[in-house]
Structures are given as C-alpha cells and as structure tokens.
Short mmCIF file of C-alpha atoms in Angstrom, two decimals:
data_model
loop_
_atom_site.label_atom_id
_atom_site.label_comp_id
_atom_site.label_asym_id
_atom_site.label_seq_id
_atom_site.Cartn_x
_atom_site.Cartn_y
_atom_site.Cartn_z
CA UNK C 390 0.00 0.00 0.00
CA UNK C 391 1.62 3.23 -1.20
CA UNK C 392 1.16 6.18 1.11
CA UNK C 393 2.29 9.78 1.21
CA UNK C 394 1.96 12.00 4.27
CA UNK C 395 1.15 15.69 4.08
CA UNK C 396 0.60 17.81 7.19
CA UNK C 397 -2.26 20.27 6.96
CA UNK C 398 -4.23 22.39 9.37
CA UNK C 399 -7.95 21.97 8.90
CA UNK C 400 -10.84 23.98 10.23
CA UNK C 401 -11.30 24.59 13.92
CA UNK C 402 -13.20 21.32 14.38
CA UNK C 403 -10.33 19.41 12.75
CA UNK C 404 -7.35 21.18 14.30
CA UNK C 405 -3.91 19.92 13.28
CA UNK C 406 -4.12 16.58 11.48
CA UNK C 407 -2.08 14.26 9.33
CA UNK C 408 -3.53 13.75 5.85
CA UNK C 409 -2.33 10.63 4.08
CA UNK C 410 -2.79 9.44 0.50
CA UNK C 411 -3.52 5.73 0.07
CA UNK C 412 -3.40 4.56 -3.55
CA UNK C 413 -6.37 2.38 -4.51
CA UNK C 414 -6.01 -1.05 -6.09
CA UNK C 415 -8.49 -3.12 -8.12
CA UNK C 416 -9.50 -5.24 -5.13
CA UNK C 417 -12.93 -5.89 -3.65
CA UNK C 418 -12.23 -4.17 -0.32
CA UNK C 419 -11.51 -0.87 -2.04
CA UNK C 420 -14.38 -1.20 -4.49
CA UNK C 421 -16.95 -1.96 -1.77
CA UNK C 422 -15.80 0.98 0.36
CA UNK C 423 -16.19 3.38 -2.56
CA UNK C 424 -19.57 1.96 -3.57
CA UNK C 425 -20.92 2.45 -0.04
CA UNK C 426 -19.90 6.11 -0.04
CA UNK C 427 -21.11 6.54 -3.60
CA UNK C 428 -24.56 5.13 -2.76
CA UNK C 429 -25.16 7.37 0.23
CA UNK C 430 -28.42 9.31 -0.48
CA UNK C 431 -26.77 12.72 -0.07
CA UNK C 432 -23.95 11.71 -2.42
CA UNK C 433 -26.41 10.43 -5.00
CA UNK C 434 -28.40 13.67 -4.84
CA UNK C 435 -25.33 15.68 -5.83
CA UNK C 436 -23.93 13.24 -8.42
CA UNK C 437 -24.38 13.19 -12.17
CA UNK C 438 -25.49 9.55 -11.88
CA UNK C 439 -28.25 9.35 -9.27
CA UNK C 440 -29.00 5.64 -9.57
CA UNK C 441 -27.43 3.54 -6.79
CA UNK C 442 -24.59 1.31 -7.93
CA UNK C 443 -25.13 -2.46 -7.92
CA UNK C 444 -22.19 -4.69 -7.05
CA UNK C 445 -22.56 -6.94 -10.10
CA UNK C 446 -22.03 -4.01 -12.47
CA UNK C 447 -19.90 -1.75 -10.26
CA UNK C 448 -17.18 -4.34 -9.61
CA UNK C 449 -16.19 -4.72 -13.31
CA UNK C 450 -16.63 -0.95 -13.78
CA UNK C 451 -14.23 -0.34 -10.90
CA UNK C 452 -11.64 -2.83 -12.16
CA UNK C 453 -11.74 -1.62 -15.76
CA UNK C 454 -12.60 2.09 -15.74
CA UNK C 455 -11.07 3.37 -12.51
CA UNK C 456 -7.58 2.17 -13.46
CA UNK C 457 -7.50 3.14 -17.15
CA UNK C 458 -4.87 5.81 -16.48
CA UNK C 459 -1.99 4.36 -14.42
CA UNK C 460 -0.40 7.80 -14.10
CA UNK C 461 -3.58 9.02 -12.36
CA UNK C 462 -4.31 6.40 -9.71
CA UNK C 463 -7.55 6.66 -7.73
CA UNK C 464 -6.82 7.33 -4.08
CA UNK C 465 -8.23 7.28 -0.58
CA UNK C 466 -7.51 10.18 1.72
CA UNK C 467 -6.80 9.18 5.30
CA UNK C 468 -6.96 11.60 8.22
CA UNK C 469 -4.96 10.43 11.22
CA UNK C 470 -5.01 6.91 9.81
CA UNK C 471 -8.72 6.69 8.99
CA UNK C 472 -10.15 6.72 5.47
CA UNK C 473 -12.37 9.78 5.13
CA UNK C 474 -12.71 10.22 1.38
CA UNK C 475 -11.92 9.12 -2.14
CA UNK C 476 -10.51 11.11 -5.09
CA UNK C 477 -10.50 10.18 -8.75
CA UNK C 478 -8.63 12.09 -11.46
CA UNK C 479 -9.24 11.62 -15.20
CA UNK C 480 -7.80 13.35 -18.29
CA UNK C 481 -10.10 15.96 -19.81
CA UNK C 482 -10.03 19.13 -21.91
CA UNK C 483 -9.57 22.56 -20.37
CA UNK C 484 -12.48 24.92 -21.08
CA UNK C 485 -10.19 27.65 -22.39
CA UNK C 486 -6.56 26.51 -22.54
CA UNK C 487 -5.32 24.14 -25.25
CA UNK C 488 -1.79 23.60 -23.99
CA UNK C 489 -0.62 21.37 -21.16
CA UNK C 490 -2.53 18.54 -19.51
CA UNK C 491 -5.82 18.92 -17.68
CA UNK C 492 -7.53 16.40 -15.42
CA UNK C 493 -10.93 16.52 -13.79
CA UNK C 494 -11.46 15.52 -10.17
CA UNK C 495 -14.37 13.86 -8.41
CA UNK C 496 -14.61 13.44 -4.66
CA UNK C 497 -16.66 11.18 -2.39
CA UNK C 498 -16.55 11.76 1.35
CA UNK C 499 -17.43 9.34 4.12
CA UNK C 500 -20.93 10.47 5.20
CA UNK C 501 -19.85 10.16 8.85
CA UNK C 502 -17.32 13.00 8.57
CA UNK C 503 -19.25 15.51 6.46
CA UNK C 504 -19.32 19.05 7.76
CA UNK C 505 -15.96 18.75 9.54
CA UNK C 506 -13.78 20.50 6.95
CA UNK C 507 -12.34 17.34 5.44
CA UNK C 508 -13.43 17.94 1.83
CA UNK C 509 -11.06 20.84 1.18
CA UNK C 510 -8.30 19.08 3.11
CA UNK C 511 -8.76 15.96 0.98
CA UNK C 512 -8.60 18.00 -2.22
CA UNK C 513 -5.46 19.84 -1.11
CA UNK C 514 -3.74 16.59 -0.14
CA UNK C 515 -4.70 14.85 -3.37
CA UNK C 516 -3.39 17.67 -5.53
CA UNK C 517 -0.15 17.88 -3.53
CA UNK C 518 0.36 14.16 -4.16
CA UNK C 519 -0.67 14.50 -7.80
CA UNK C 520 2.25 16.87 -8.41
CA UNK C 521 4.68 14.07 -7.58
CA UNK C 522 3.14 11.52 -9.93
CA UNK C 523 2.44 12.96 -13.33
CA UNK C 524 2.74 15.90 -15.68
CA UNK C 525 -0.53 17.66 -14.84
CA UNK C 526 -0.95 21.38 -15.43
CA UNK C 527 -4.58 22.02 -14.45
CA UNK C 528 -7.26 20.35 -12.34
CA UNK C 529 -10.89 20.96 -13.31
CA UNK C 530 -14.03 20.29 -11.27
CA UNK C 531 -17.71 20.53 -12.23
CA UNK C 532 -20.16 21.03 -9.37
CA UNK C 533 -23.95 20.94 -9.64
CA UNK C 534 -25.45 24.33 -8.84
CA UNK C 535 -27.37 23.02 -5.84
CA UNK C 536 -24.29 21.43 -4.20
CA UNK C 537 -23.49 24.26 -1.77
CA UNK C 538 -21.06 22.24 0.35
CA UNK C 539 -18.86 21.34 -2.63
CA UNK C 540 -18.78 24.95 -3.88
CA UNK C 541 -17.38 25.98 -0.51
CA UNK C 542 -14.93 23.07 -0.35
CA UNK C 543 -13.37 23.70 -3.77
CA UNK C 544 -12.90 27.40 -3.08
CA UNK C 545 -11.32 26.66 0.31
CA UNK C 546 -8.98 24.13 -1.33
CA UNK C 547 -7.55 26.84 -3.61
CA UNK C 548 -9.68 26.35 -6.72
CA UNK C 549 -11.08 29.44 -8.40
CA UNK C 550 -14.40 29.77 -10.16
CA UNK C 551 -14.02 29.63 -13.92
CA UNK C 552 -17.68 29.97 -14.88
CA UNK C 553 -21.00 28.25 -15.37
CA UNK C 554 -21.72 25.56 -17.95
CA UNK C 555 -24.06 22.72 -18.84
CA UNK C 556 -22.86 19.16 -18.19
CA UNK C 557 -24.54 16.50 -20.32
CA UNK C 558 -24.49 13.04 -18.73
CA UNK C 559 -23.34 10.74 -21.53
CA UNK C 560 -25.38 7.65 -20.75
CA UNK C 561 -28.63 9.34 -19.63
CA UNK C 562 -28.68 12.52 -21.72
CA UNK C 563 -29.51 14.61 -18.64
CA UNK C 564 -28.40 18.25 -18.85
CA UNK C 565 -27.11 19.58 -15.52
CA UNK C 566 -26.28 23.25 -14.81
CA UNK C 567 -22.82 23.25 -13.20
CA UNK C 568 -20.16 25.64 -11.95
CA UNK C 569 -16.62 24.93 -13.16
CA UNK C 570 -13.73 25.33 -10.74
CA UNK C 571 -10.06 25.31 -11.76
CA UNK C 572 -6.81 24.70 -9.86
CA UNK C 573 -3.60 25.71 -11.64
CA UNK C 574 -0.88 23.16 -10.87
CA UNK C 575 1.35 24.85 -13.43
CA UNK C 576 1.34 28.64 -12.98
CA UNK C 577 -1.27 30.09 -15.32
CA UNK C 578 1.18 32.30 -17.22
CA UNK C 579 2.98 29.23 -18.57
CA UNK C 580 -0.08 27.01 -19.15
CA UNK C 581 -0.74 28.51 -22.57
CA UNK C 582 -1.55 26.81 -25.83
CA UNK C 583 2.01 27.18 -27.15
CA UNK C 584 5.58 26.89 -25.96
CA UNK C 585 7.23 30.24 -25.17
CA UNK C 586 10.33 30.47 -27.41
CA UNK C 587 13.09 32.84 -26.36
CA UNK C 588 15.67 33.81 -28.97
CA UNK C 589 18.80 34.47 -26.90
CA UNK C 590 20.81 37.29 -28.46
CA UNK C 591 22.98 37.47 -25.36
CA UNK C 592 26.08 39.55 -26.00
CA UNK C 593 26.04 39.05 -29.78
CA UNK C 594 24.94 42.67 -30.32
CA UNK C 595 28.47 43.97 -29.62
CA UNK C 596 30.12 45.31 -32.81
CA UNK C 597 32.61 47.87 -31.47
CA UNK C 598 30.92 51.27 -31.69
CA UNK C 599 27.69 52.63 -30.26
CA UNK C 600 26.02 53.02 -33.64
CA UNK C 601 27.07 49.59 -34.88
CA UNK C 602 26.04 48.00 -31.57
CA UNK C 603 22.56 49.50 -31.85
CA UNK C 604 22.29 48.46 -35.50
CA UNK C 605 23.29 44.87 -34.69
CA UNK C 606 20.82 44.80 -31.80
CA UNK C 607 18.01 45.82 -34.15
CA UNK C 608 19.16 43.24 -36.71
CA UNK C 609 19.06 40.49 -34.11
CA UNK C 610 15.53 41.53 -33.17
CA UNK C 611 14.54 41.38 -36.84
CA UNK C 612 15.99 37.85 -37.09
CA UNK C 613 14.04 36.70 -34.01
CA UNK C 614 10.82 38.14 -35.43
CA UNK C 615 11.38 36.51 -38.82
CA UNK C 616 12.03 33.15 -37.12
CA UNK C 617 8.73 33.32 -35.22
CA UNK C 618 10.17 33.53 -31.69
CA UNK C 619 7.97 34.87 -28.89
CA UNK C 620 10.72 36.90 -27.20
CA UNK C 621 14.19 38.23 -27.84
CA UNK C 622 16.60 38.34 -24.90
CA UNK C 623 19.80 40.25 -24.25
CA UNK C 624 22.04 40.45 -21.16
CA UNK C 625 22.67 43.48 -18.97
CA UNK C 626 25.65 43.57 -16.60
CA UNK C 627 28.62 45.56 -15.30
CA UNK C 628 31.99 43.82 -14.68
CA UNK C 629 32.40 45.21 -11.18
CA UNK C 630 29.15 43.63 -9.96
CA UNK C 631 29.71 40.16 -11.41
CA UNK C 632 33.25 38.87 -10.71
CA UNK C 633 35.84 39.75 -8.12
CA UNK C 634 38.46 42.15 -9.47
CA UNK C 635 41.19 39.49 -9.79
CA UNK C 636 39.04 36.67 -11.20
CA UNK C 637 41.52 35.95 -14.02
CA UNK C 638 40.77 34.29 -17.36
CA UNK C 639 38.29 31.52 -18.18
CA UNK C 640 39.51 28.18 -19.50
CA UNK C 641 36.46 27.67 -21.72
CA UNK C 642 36.90 31.11 -23.30
CA UNK C 643 40.64 30.57 -23.65
CA UNK C 644 39.96 27.33 -25.48
CA UNK C 645 37.77 29.34 -27.85
CA UNK C 646 40.65 31.76 -28.52
CA UNK C 647 39.43 34.51 -26.15
CA UNK C 648 42.31 34.91 -23.71
CA UNK C 649 41.53 38.28 -22.12
CA UNK C 650 40.85 38.64 -18.43
CA UNK C 651 37.17 38.00 -17.65
CA UNK C 652 36.80 41.52 -16.26
CA UNK C 653 37.98 43.02 -19.54
CA UNK C 654 35.61 40.77 -21.51
CA UNK C 655 32.65 41.78 -19.37
CA UNK C 656 33.60 45.45 -19.58
CA UNK C 657 33.64 45.26 -23.37
CA UNK C 658 30.27 43.44 -23.55
CA UNK C 659 28.45 45.55 -20.95
CA UNK C 660 25.32 46.94 -22.60
CA UNK C 661 24.80 50.65 -21.91
CA UNK C 662 21.58 51.16 -19.97
CA UNK C 663 20.31 53.61 -22.56
CA UNK C 664 20.65 50.91 -25.25
CA UNK C 665 18.36 48.65 -23.20
CA UNK C 666 15.50 51.14 -23.58
CA UNK C 667 16.27 51.73 -27.26
CA UNK C 668 16.21 48.01 -28.15
CA UNK C 669 13.13 47.41 -26.00
CA UNK C 670 11.29 50.14 -27.89
CA UNK C 671 12.33 48.67 -31.22
CA UNK C 672 11.24 45.16 -30.16
CA UNK C 673 7.85 46.51 -29.11
CA UNK C 674 7.41 48.16 -32.51
CA UNK C 675 8.19 44.78 -34.13
CA UNK C 676 5.61 42.92 -32.04
CA UNK C 677 8.02 40.71 -30.08
CA UNK C 678 8.53 40.57 -26.31
CA UNK C 679 11.77 42.11 -25.03
CA UNK C 680 13.83 40.51 -22.26
CA UNK C 681 17.25 41.10 -20.76
CA UNK C 682 18.97 39.12 -18.02
CA UNK C 683 20.20 41.37 -15.16
CA UNK C 684 23.21 40.48 -13.02
CA UNK C 685 22.91 43.04 -10.21
CA UNK C 686 20.34 45.17 -8.42
CA UNK C 687 21.33 48.14 -10.60
CA UNK C 688 20.95 46.05 -13.76
CA UNK C 689 17.55 44.88 -12.56
CA UNK C 690 16.38 48.47 -12.06
CA UNK C 691 17.52 49.32 -15.59
CA UNK C 692 15.77 46.34 -17.17
CA UNK C 693 12.55 46.09 -15.15
CA UNK C 694 10.59 48.93 -16.83
CA UNK C 695 10.96 47.26 -20.24
CA UNK C 696 10.14 43.60 -19.58
CA UNK C 697 7.03 41.61 -18.75
CA UNK C 698 9.02 38.47 -17.87
CA UNK C 699 12.30 38.36 -15.95
CA UNK C 700 15.14 35.89 -16.51
CA UNK C 701 17.84 34.98 -14.00
CA UNK C 702 20.88 33.13 -15.34
CA UNK C 703 22.21 29.83 -13.99
CA UNK C 704 25.15 31.27 -12.11
CA UNK C 705 22.88 33.84 -10.46
CA UNK C 706 20.70 31.14 -8.84
CA UNK C 707 22.34 31.98 -5.51
CA UNK C 708 21.93 35.76 -5.97
CA UNK C 709 19.67 36.51 -3.02
CA UNK C 710 18.90 40.09 -4.04
CA UNK C 711 18.03 39.27 -7.66
CA UNK C 712 15.60 36.57 -6.53
CA UNK C 713 13.94 38.96 -4.11
CA UNK C 714 13.73 41.76 -6.68
CA UNK C 715 12.19 39.39 -9.23
CA UNK C 716 9.61 38.31 -6.65
CA UNK C 717 8.78 41.88 -5.67
CA UNK C 718 8.30 42.86 -9.32
CA UNK C 719 5.17 40.71 -9.54
CA UNK C 720 6.25 39.50 -12.99
CA UNK C 721 6.81 35.86 -14.07
CA UNK C 722 10.35 34.60 -13.66
CA UNK C 723 12.44 32.20 -15.77
CA UNK C 724 15.24 30.73 -13.66
CA UNK C 725 18.01 28.64 -15.23
CA UNK C 726 19.54 25.77 -13.28
CA UNK C 727 22.82 25.01 -15.07
CA UNK C 728 25.56 23.57 -12.80
CA UNK C 729 23.12 23.56 -9.87
CA UNK C 730 22.30 20.92 -7.28
CA UNK C 731 18.85 20.05 -5.97
CA UNK C 732 19.66 21.99 -2.79
CA UNK C 733 20.67 25.06 -4.83
CA UNK C 734 17.37 24.99 -6.70
CA UNK C 735 15.29 24.32 -3.59
CA UNK C 736 16.86 27.27 -1.81
CA UNK C 737 16.25 29.58 -4.78
CA UNK C 738 12.61 28.48 -5.16
CA UNK C 739 11.96 28.90 -1.44
CA UNK C 740 13.65 32.31 -1.42
CA UNK C 741 11.62 33.47 -4.40
CA UNK C 742 8.35 32.24 -2.92
CA UNK C 743 9.11 33.63 0.53
CA UNK C 744 9.55 37.06 -1.07
CA UNK C 745 6.11 36.81 -2.68
CA UNK C 746 7.15 35.44 -6.09
CA UNK C 747 4.43 33.99 -8.29
CA UNK C 748 4.70 32.41 -11.75
CA UNK C 749 8.01 30.55 -11.95
CA UNK C 750 9.57 28.47 -14.70
CA UNK C 751 12.69 26.43 -13.93
CA UNK C 752 14.95 25.79 -16.92
CA UNK C 753 17.00 22.64 -17.31
CA UNK C 754 20.35 23.89 -18.57
CA UNK C 755 23.85 22.49 -19.03
CA UNK C 756 26.50 25.11 -18.32
CA UNK C 757 28.85 24.16 -21.16
CA UNK C 758 29.35 26.17 -24.37
CA UNK C 759 28.67 24.37 -26.63
CA UNK C 760 27.10 21.51 -24.68
CA UNK C 761 27.42 17.99 -26.15
CA UNK C 762 24.13 16.16 -26.65
CA UNK C 763 25.06 13.49 -24.10
CA UNK C 764 25.39 16.17 -21.40
CA UNK C 765 21.91 17.73 -21.73
CA UNK C 766 20.14 15.44 -19.22
CA UNK C 767 16.65 16.20 -20.49
CA UNK C 768 15.04 13.65 -18.20
CA UNK C 769 15.36 16.23 -15.43
CA UNK C 770 12.60 18.28 -17.10
CA UNK C 771 9.70 16.19 -15.71
CA UNK C 772 11.62 15.77 -12.46
CA UNK C 773 11.90 19.54 -11.98
CA UNK C 774 8.16 19.91 -12.46
CA UNK C 775 7.30 17.10 -10.08
CA UNK C 776 9.86 18.10 -7.46
CA UNK C 777 9.11 21.81 -7.31
CA UNK C 778 5.55 22.08 -8.64
CA UNK C 779 6.39 24.76 -11.21
CA UNK C 780 6.50 25.18 -14.96
CA UNK C 781 9.62 23.80 -16.63
CA UNK C 782 11.64 24.72 -19.68
CA UNK C 783 14.97 24.16 -21.39
CA UNK C 784 17.85 26.51 -22.09
CA UNK C 785 19.80 24.79 -24.85
CA UNK C 786 23.53 25.33 -25.34
CA UNK C 787 23.97 22.51 -27.85
CA UNK C 788 24.84 23.49 -31.41
CA UNK C 789 22.15 21.53 -33.26
CA UNK C 790 18.81 23.33 -33.74
CA UNK C 791 16.49 20.32 -33.50
CA UNK C 792 17.12 17.24 -31.32
CA UNK C 793 17.22 18.79 -27.86
CA UNK C 794 14.46 21.44 -28.20
CA UNK C 795 12.10 18.95 -29.84
CA UNK C 796 12.75 16.31 -27.17
CA UNK C 797 12.39 18.90 -24.40
CA UNK C 798 8.95 19.96 -25.62
CA UNK C 799 7.87 16.32 -25.79
CA UNK C 800 8.99 15.95 -22.17
CA UNK C 801 6.87 18.89 -21.05
CA UNK C 802 9.00 22.01 -21.52
CA UNK C 803 6.86 25.16 -21.66
CA UNK C 804 9.79 27.48 -22.46
CA UNK C 805 12.68 26.97 -24.89
CA UNK C 806 15.67 29.30 -25.00
CA UNK C 807 18.40 29.14 -27.65
CA UNK C 808 21.37 31.36 -28.56
CA UNK C 809 21.51 32.73 -32.10
CA UNK C 810 23.64 35.05 -34.21
CA UNK C 811 23.92 36.37 -37.75
CA UNK C 812 27.36 34.81 -38.33
CA UNK C 813 29.24 32.12 -36.41
CA UNK C 814 32.56 33.67 -37.46
CA UNK C 815 32.05 36.95 -35.60
CA UNK C 816 34.35 37.62 -32.61
CA UNK C 817 32.91 37.18 -29.14
CA UNK C 818 32.19 34.36 -26.66
CA UNK C 819 28.70 33.36 -27.86
CA UNK C 820 28.79 33.48 -31.67
CA UNK C 821 30.52 30.15 -32.36
CA UNK C 822 27.86 27.87 -30.78
CA UNK C 823 24.83 30.01 -31.64
CA UNK C 824 22.27 29.18 -34.33
CA UNK C 825 22.25 30.94 -37.66
CA UNK C 826 19.00 32.71 -38.68
CA UNK C 827 17.71 29.88 -40.88
CA UNK C 828 18.50 27.36 -38.14
CA UNK C 829 16.58 29.43 -35.59
CA UNK C 830 13.59 29.51 -37.91
CA UNK C 831 13.91 25.75 -38.45
CA UNK C 832 13.88 25.21 -34.67
CA UNK C 833 10.78 27.34 -34.13
CA UNK C 834 8.94 25.54 -36.94
CA UNK C 835 9.87 22.14 -35.50
CA UNK C 836 8.65 23.11 -32.02
CA UNK C 837 5.31 24.30 -33.39
CA UNK C 838 4.95 21.01 -35.28
CA UNK C 839 5.77 18.98 -32.17
CA UNK C 840 3.11 20.90 -30.23
CA UNK C 841 0.53 19.73 -32.75
CA UNK C 842 1.53 16.09 -32.24
CA UNK C 843 1.26 15.90 -28.45
CA UNK C 844 -2.51 15.85 -27.97
CA UNK C 845 -4.07 15.55 -24.52
CA UNK C 846 -2.86 12.10 -23.50
CA UNK C 847 -6.30 10.47 -23.62
CA UNK C 848 -6.33 7.32 -25.78
CA UNK C 849 -9.55 7.29 -27.79
CA UNK C 850 -10.81 7.23 -31.37
CA UNK C 851 -9.73 10.61 -32.72
CA UNK C 852 -11.78 12.61 -35.23
CA UNK C 853 -9.17 11.86 -37.88
CA UNK C 854 -9.69 8.12 -37.29
CA UNK C 855 -13.49 8.00 -37.19
CA UNK C 856 -14.03 7.11 -40.85
CA UNK C 857 -11.67 4.13 -40.88
CA UNK C 858 -12.74 3.10 -37.38
CA UNK C 859 -16.29 2.65 -38.66
CA UNK C 860 -15.14 1.16 -41.99
CA UNK C 861 -12.38 -1.24 -40.91
CA UNK C 862 -12.71 -2.12 -37.20
CA UNK C 863 -13.75 -5.78 -37.00
CA UNK C 864 -17.25 -6.37 -35.67
CA UNK C 865 -19.87 -9.14 -35.70
CA UNK C 866 -21.44 -9.00 -39.18
CA UNK C 867 -23.98 -11.14 -41.06
CA UNK C 868 -22.39 -13.22 -43.82
CA UNK C 869 -25.77 -14.25 -45.24
CA UNK C 870 -29.32 -13.05 -44.93
CA UNK C 871 -30.72 -14.13 -41.56
CA UNK C 872 -34.44 -14.66 -41.06
CA UNK C 873 -36.19 -13.78 -37.83
CA UNK C 874 -35.97 -16.80 -35.53
CA UNK C 875 -32.91 -18.26 -37.27
CA UNK C 876 -30.10 -19.40 -34.94
CA UNK C 877 -26.86 -17.40 -34.93
CA UNK C 878 -23.83 -19.54 -35.77
CA UNK C 879 -20.31 -18.22 -36.27
CA UNK C 880 -18.96 -19.23 -39.64
CA UNK C 881 -22.43 -20.05 -40.91
CA UNK C 882 -24.38 -16.81 -40.82
CA UNK C 883 -22.21 -14.48 -38.71
CA UNK C 884 -18.46 -13.74 -38.59
CA UNK C 885 -15.95 -11.28 -37.19
CA UNK C 886 -15.31 -9.06 -40.23
CA UNK C 887 -14.67 -5.48 -41.21
CA UNK C 888 -18.03 -3.84 -42.04
CA UNK C 889 -16.88 -1.48 -44.79
CA UNK C 890 -19.87 0.68 -45.73
CA UNK C 891 -22.36 -1.64 -44.03
CA UNK C 892 -23.74 -0.92 -40.57
CA UNK C 893 -21.10 -1.70 -37.98
CA UNK C 894 -22.01 -4.54 -35.61
CA UNK C 895 -21.26 -5.08 -31.95
CA UNK C 896 -17.83 -5.85 -30.51
CA UNK C 897 -16.75 -9.51 -30.81
CA UNK C 898 -16.60 -9.73 -27.01
CA UNK C 899 -20.37 -10.34 -27.21
CA UNK C 900 -19.94 -13.32 -29.54
CA UNK C 901 -20.40 -15.90 -26.77
CA UNK C 902 -23.72 -14.28 -25.86
CA UNK C 903 -24.92 -14.43 -29.48
CA UNK C 904 -23.83 -17.93 -30.45
CA UNK C 905 -26.78 -20.33 -30.50
CA UNK C 906 -29.39 -17.63 -29.84
CA UNK C 907 -32.25 -16.85 -32.22
CA UNK C 908 -32.44 -13.68 -34.28
CA UNK C 909 -35.07 -11.23 -33.04
CA UNK C 910 -35.35 -9.56 -36.46
CA UNK C 911 -34.57 -10.19 -40.09
CA UNK C 912 -30.96 -9.20 -40.86
CA UNK C 913 -29.58 -8.47 -44.32
CA UNK C 914 -26.32 -9.79 -45.74
CA UNK C 915 -23.41 -7.67 -44.47
CA UNK C 916 -25.45 -5.92 -41.79
CA UNK C 917 -23.96 -5.62 -38.29
CA UNK C 918 -25.48 -7.52 -35.38
CA UNK C 919 -26.75 -5.06 -32.75
CA UNK C 920 -27.59 -5.30 -29.06
CA UNK C 921 -31.16 -6.62 -28.91
CA UNK C 922 -30.89 -8.59 -32.14
CA UNK C 923 -31.14 -11.92 -30.32
CA UNK C 924 -33.92 -13.39 -28.22
#
C-alpha cells in the first residue's frame, strides 16, 4: 500500500491533522468501500449519476474504468489513519486553454465525517500528491449548482471559479447546470496553448561602436521576429558587480581563442543602460517581447521597466537580491539551473516564494558552451516539475537546432531558449555555438509542429480516425441473410469481419452471448449484429 503523508491544518473542528494518500487497487475491499460512499443518499443527490450502484455491475466498472490511467491512480484520503474520502482524477479538456494537460477531479466523502472541513483538506492533499506523480498542469471540477457544500470546499482548497456551464451526462442525456472550478498546478502564465520560445541574443549585439552595436541589436531583433520567436533576450551587466576584481581568465573562453581577463571581456560586452531602452522600444514596434537578463540590483532596475518576464541566469541562482527583486516585481520569472544541485534549486525556489514570487519556470540547462548532446540530461525536465511544482523549460547550449528542443517539448517544456547570431565567425564568446538565422527559424517551426503532435494524453478514437474506425474495425457481421428466428452460428451466418460501408455490428466480445441464440429480427447480408438482435 503506497502512502504519502502531508501535514495540513484543517478547520477549527479538525485542528492539526495528518492527511495521508492511500493509492487504490483493483480489489474488492476498495471497491466496496467506494460503492458504499457513492450510494449514500446525499452523495447520489449531488452526483451526475443518481441511480445507486449495484455490485454486479460496479465491480467490473471499478476494475476496468477506474484504473485506465496508471499515471492518475484513484486514491483514498486518510486523516490520522482513517479513510475519510476518495478522489478520482481523469484526463479531460480545459475549457479555455489548449496547452498542457488537464484532469478533472471527483470526490466522495465518508458520510460520517461531512461538515468537519475534510473535503477541502482531501482535495489539497490529493493535488499535492498528484504533483509528484504525473505531468498535470490544471485540475478541473464541475459542481452541480445546488451542491453548496462542494462549492465551498473547492474554493477553500484553492480552486477558483471559472464559470457556469451545462454538463450533459453521456449515458442518460440529462443536462445539468454546473459551476466549473479550476486549480492551476502549473502557474497560469505558462499554461498557454504554445511553448514560449526565447531567442537568446545574449552579447552578440556587440560590434565595437555605439552606432554599430545599436544596429546589430536591431538586426538580431529582426531575425528573431522573422524566425517566429515569442521573445528576444539580451544580457545586462557591469563587470564590477559580477566577478571579483582578480578573477583571471576563463579556460572555456581561452579554449575558444578569447584569452583576455574576464573583467575586460565583461567590460567590453556591458550593454549601456540607454541601449536597453532603445532596443526594447524597437522590439515593441516589431511585435516581439523584449527581455534582458540582469546580473545586479542596478541592472535589474535598468531592465525592469521594459520587460514583462524576468530571466535569472544559472550562475545567479544563488543571488539573493536578484531573486527577491524578481519576486517583488510581480512578474513571471524564468530561472536557469545550469551547474546547480537540488539543494541550490530548492533554496532559490523557497527564497523566491518567501519574497512573494508567483509564476516561476525552472529551466533545465547544461552550463557548457557548446554543450554535447550526451550532457543535456533532459530527463530532469519532468523531475523539476514534479519536485518543485512549477512550470519547466529548457535553455539549450547545444549546437544543433532540433534534437534537444524537440525532445524537451515532448517531455513537457513550456519554455525553450536558444542562442543565435547572424554569423558564427564573428568575434565574441557566444557566436561560435549560436544558431544561424535559418537554423533558428527551423527550430521554431519544428517546435510548433511537435506541439501539434502531443494531444491531450487520452487514448480514444480521434476525429481523424473515425471514418476508418467505422469502416475497418472488426465487428460481428452477417455473412448471409438471416431470417427472424434463425439461430446465430459463427462461420455459418455471422463472422468477425470489417463492415466497410455496411452498418457496424457489436464488438466480438459479445460473440459468446450471441452464439446459439435466435435472431429477433430479419438481418440483411453484411449488416452488423446489434444489441437486442437476439432473443
């Protein structure tokens, strides 16, 4: 029995309590417990299915339907060791957001503990545990209008009201007015219908004179726009606020032929603050978001008026003041994690949140320039999301435009960042491993194509498959005309065949129920055998 313990404080009647998740299994004990709670008159009155469950039909339903999605296991919630409720999560579509993964939640509470504040506690505990299991971005709940207790419980658990809708019960056709509630597991800013692509210009604007620097900056913005990126990002720093005065030279830059002292390199590449505003204005006129990574409090003050999203670089993950400033800004933050440990990241996330930070995206990043493909460690992308409960992305320092960004998006990355230039032969630390303009455009196109392929994770017959599903899926079909009262016999008058343009019959799993029974109607050659066609 898998359990996870989360400490919560409930309402006054609950006081401090230990909430524990117990994963359900397809066993009779669990099924009978759930059926009892499900059949309670008050539960039935607020359910979409108001007919009491019968064991003969509920037991196979529980075994087959409740465990269709292994990544979303049904679960009991225990309070101080006693089962008090049951949660079930299932994939669904978000009412307004196309990107990411949405699940709906249903809750059944033990009738003996109703009114004691356990519903919201159960929901909070279930969602906390859900973060550790699967790549879920949003949790959706539909509550019947008359269910006052559930409205209160979902709001108290941190859900917000999305709006009213009509829920149609599939098997009865009943139309129920409902209120939809939403819980954002992934911060809302990043749960959009497309990956946020940042074209990293970095220091590649530097050409040697003020006028040429500004011209190159505008050119880089034009390239990002032409490629279809969502944002263009520069870097803003001063040498005296980054390294100690006697830091010396960098081996990786020396290997690239840049042998100057790191202070001299940073002094040469320091963007004038007035150029920040000039490039931001130009980016706005081009319809692309402007970003610039600050490296000090002064840099942050210079950048903040011009950006809607902040970025903190990998080696600044321990910069206490930058994290606090980003939190105080009230703007979303992208935080890179290159050359960081789990403890480094945990401290940064806690610091950011403690200062009031909101929407956060952690970026998997390998601090090597260029980074070999076997050093990218993309499997940490889902781990970062599960471990820290935030959006995740990927800052790619590999040279190739496609493999890593495409794989990262497939693994759940909501942000992709990639260096680019206009010419790999230009002098400077970042040109050699950056993408060329056509490569940047190729990367953006590939990411948009991958987004189209991901779907919502629910295995079903898709609209694109419906024609062939009806035409070619094997069913029980008549292979000769069958008179009313004639006995069904496989191989004689019925067979498991593809129906083509004939009416599709029932699934072959019903064949044992049909064999030897008499036809209740006359059936034409090729016609599909339907439920009710046998006596």
